[in-house]
Short mmCIF file of C-alpha atoms in Angstrom, two decimals:
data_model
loop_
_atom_site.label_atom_id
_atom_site.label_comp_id
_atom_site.label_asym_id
_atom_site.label_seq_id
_atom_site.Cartn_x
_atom_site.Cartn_y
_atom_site.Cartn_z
CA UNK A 1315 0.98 -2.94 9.59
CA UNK A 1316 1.46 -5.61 11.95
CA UNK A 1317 1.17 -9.23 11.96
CA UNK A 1318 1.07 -11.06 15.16
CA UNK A 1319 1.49 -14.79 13.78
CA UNK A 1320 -2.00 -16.76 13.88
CA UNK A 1321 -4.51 -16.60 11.33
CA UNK A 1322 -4.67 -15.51 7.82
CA UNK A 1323 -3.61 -11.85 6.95
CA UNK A 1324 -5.82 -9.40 4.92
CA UNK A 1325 -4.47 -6.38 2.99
CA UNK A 1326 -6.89 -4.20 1.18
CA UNK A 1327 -6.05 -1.90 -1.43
CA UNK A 1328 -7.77 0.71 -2.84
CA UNK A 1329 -7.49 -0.66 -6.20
CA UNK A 1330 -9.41 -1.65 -9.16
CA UNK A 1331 -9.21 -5.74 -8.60
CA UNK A 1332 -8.76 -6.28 -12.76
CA UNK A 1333 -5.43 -4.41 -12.99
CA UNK A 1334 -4.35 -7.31 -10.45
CA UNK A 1335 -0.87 -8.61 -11.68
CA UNK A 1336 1.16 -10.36 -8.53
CA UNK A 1337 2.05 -9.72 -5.20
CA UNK A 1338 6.29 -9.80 -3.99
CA UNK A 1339 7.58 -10.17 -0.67
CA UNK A 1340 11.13 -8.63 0.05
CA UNK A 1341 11.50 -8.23 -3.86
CA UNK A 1342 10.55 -12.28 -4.54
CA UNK A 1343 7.42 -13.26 -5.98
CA UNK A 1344 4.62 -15.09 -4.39
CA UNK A 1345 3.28 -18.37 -5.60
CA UNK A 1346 -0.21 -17.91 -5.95
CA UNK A 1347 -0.98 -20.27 -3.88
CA UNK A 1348 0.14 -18.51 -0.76
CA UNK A 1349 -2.75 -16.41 -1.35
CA UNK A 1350 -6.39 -15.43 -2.45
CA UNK A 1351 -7.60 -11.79 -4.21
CA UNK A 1352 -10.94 -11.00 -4.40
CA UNK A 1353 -13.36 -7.35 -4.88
CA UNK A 1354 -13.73 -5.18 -2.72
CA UNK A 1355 -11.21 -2.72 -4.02
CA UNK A 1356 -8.61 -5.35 -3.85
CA UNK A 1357 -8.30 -7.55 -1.33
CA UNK A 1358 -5.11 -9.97 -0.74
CA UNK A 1359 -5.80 -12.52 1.97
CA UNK A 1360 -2.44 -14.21 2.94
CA UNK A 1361 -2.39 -17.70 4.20
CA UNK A 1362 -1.03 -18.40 7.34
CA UNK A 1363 0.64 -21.07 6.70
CA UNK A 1364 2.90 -18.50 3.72
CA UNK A 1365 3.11 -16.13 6.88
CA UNK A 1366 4.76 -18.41 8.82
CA UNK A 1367 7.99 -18.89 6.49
CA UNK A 1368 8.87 -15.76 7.47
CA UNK A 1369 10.87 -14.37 9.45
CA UNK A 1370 10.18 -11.57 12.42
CA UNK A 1371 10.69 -8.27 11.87
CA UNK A 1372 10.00 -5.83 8.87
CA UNK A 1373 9.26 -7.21 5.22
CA UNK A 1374 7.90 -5.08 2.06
CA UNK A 1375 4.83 -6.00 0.05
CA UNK A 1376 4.54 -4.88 -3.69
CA UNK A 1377 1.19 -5.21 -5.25
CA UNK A 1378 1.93 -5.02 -9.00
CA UNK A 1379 -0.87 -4.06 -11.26
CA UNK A 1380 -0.89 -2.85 -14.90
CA UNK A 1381 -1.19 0.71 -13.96
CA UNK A 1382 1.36 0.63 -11.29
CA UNK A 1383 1.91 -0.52 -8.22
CA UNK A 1384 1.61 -0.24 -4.24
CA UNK A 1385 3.45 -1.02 -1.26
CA UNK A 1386 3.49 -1.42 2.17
CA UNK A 1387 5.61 -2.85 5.08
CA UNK A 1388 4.50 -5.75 7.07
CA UNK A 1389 5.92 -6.08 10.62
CA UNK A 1390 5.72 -10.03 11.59
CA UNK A 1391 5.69 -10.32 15.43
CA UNK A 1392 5.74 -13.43 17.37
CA UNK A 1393 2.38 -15.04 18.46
CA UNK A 1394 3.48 -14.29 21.87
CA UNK A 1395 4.52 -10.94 21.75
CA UNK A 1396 1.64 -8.34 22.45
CA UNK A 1397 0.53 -5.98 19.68
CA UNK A 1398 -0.07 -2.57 19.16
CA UNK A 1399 -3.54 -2.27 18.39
CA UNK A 1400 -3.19 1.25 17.37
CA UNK A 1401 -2.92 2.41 13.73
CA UNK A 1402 -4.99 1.32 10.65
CA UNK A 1403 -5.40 -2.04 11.55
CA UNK A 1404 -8.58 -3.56 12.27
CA UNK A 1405 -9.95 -5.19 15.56
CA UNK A 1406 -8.48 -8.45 14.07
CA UNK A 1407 -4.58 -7.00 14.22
CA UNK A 1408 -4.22 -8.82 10.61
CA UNK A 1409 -6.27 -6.81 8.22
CA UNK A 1410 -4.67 -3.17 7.34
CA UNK A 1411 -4.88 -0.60 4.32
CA UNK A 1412 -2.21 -0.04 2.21
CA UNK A 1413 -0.75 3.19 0.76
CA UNK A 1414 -1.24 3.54 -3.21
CA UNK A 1415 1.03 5.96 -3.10
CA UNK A 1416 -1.45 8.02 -5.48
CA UNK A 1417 -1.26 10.81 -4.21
CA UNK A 1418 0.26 15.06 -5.54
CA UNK A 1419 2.31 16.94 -2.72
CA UNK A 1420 0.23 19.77 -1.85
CA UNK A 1421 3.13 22.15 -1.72
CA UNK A 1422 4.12 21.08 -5.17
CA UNK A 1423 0.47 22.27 -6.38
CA UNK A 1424 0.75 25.65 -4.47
CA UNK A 1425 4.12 26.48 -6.13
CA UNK A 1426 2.31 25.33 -9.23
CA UNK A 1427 -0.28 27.91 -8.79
CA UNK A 1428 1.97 30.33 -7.71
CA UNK A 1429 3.95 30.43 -10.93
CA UNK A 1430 0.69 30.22 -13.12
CA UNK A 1431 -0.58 33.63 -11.38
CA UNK A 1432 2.70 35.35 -11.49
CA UNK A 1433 3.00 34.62 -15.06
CA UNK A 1434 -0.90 35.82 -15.35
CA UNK A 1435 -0.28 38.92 -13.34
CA UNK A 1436 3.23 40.01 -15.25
CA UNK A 1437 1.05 39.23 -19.00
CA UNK A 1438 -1.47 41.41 -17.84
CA UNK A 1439 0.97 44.40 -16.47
CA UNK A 1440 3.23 44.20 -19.77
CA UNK A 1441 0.12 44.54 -22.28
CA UNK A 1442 -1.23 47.74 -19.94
CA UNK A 1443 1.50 49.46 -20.14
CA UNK A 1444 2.12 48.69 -24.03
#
């Protein structure tokens, strides 16, 4: 995700907005202030002027909430530097979705189902020959 320095930057999350606990940037919380969260999933609109304390280059934004939490990096570009408009970010360049992180490795389930029938098929086999 990208942030090309003007305007206000959105970050939705597909998240229930009443688990909401705090947002950090590089590992230090954000005053509240610095930012709004409304439904919609959840959506974090950060204030420009916040955005502007930091530096360019890569930062990492943890969305706490009291089942867990998500993050994302944020890329802050200068305003005269052009973007990549590619990626999930919308026509805007300063809205983006997050990773939850919520997802199972699909090779994880398949070795998972692997062992369950092999365990099936070798229960089966030992009671027809007994």
């Amino acid at each position: 995700m990208q942030y090309i320095g003007t305007g206000d930057y959105i970050l939705r999350l597909d998240k229930e907005p009443g688990k909401f606990m705090d947002v950090l940037m590089d590992g230090i919380y954000i005053n509240p202030s610095n930012y709004t969260v409304k439904e919609g999933s959840t959506i974090i609109t950060f204030y420009e002027n916040y955005l502007r304390t930091l530096q360019e280059g890569e930062h990492i934004i943890k969305v706490d909430f009291t089942d867990g939490y998500a993050d994302t990096m944020l890329t802050i570009l200068s305003s005269d530097l052009p973007s990549n408009k590619e990626s999930a970010i919308s026509e805007n360049n300063n809205e983006a979705a997050a990773k939850t992180g919520d997802v199972i490795p699909s090779i994880l389930l398949g070795v998972l189902f692997a062992s369950a029938a092999t365990a099936v098929i070798v229960c089966v086999k030992k009671r027809i020959s007994n």
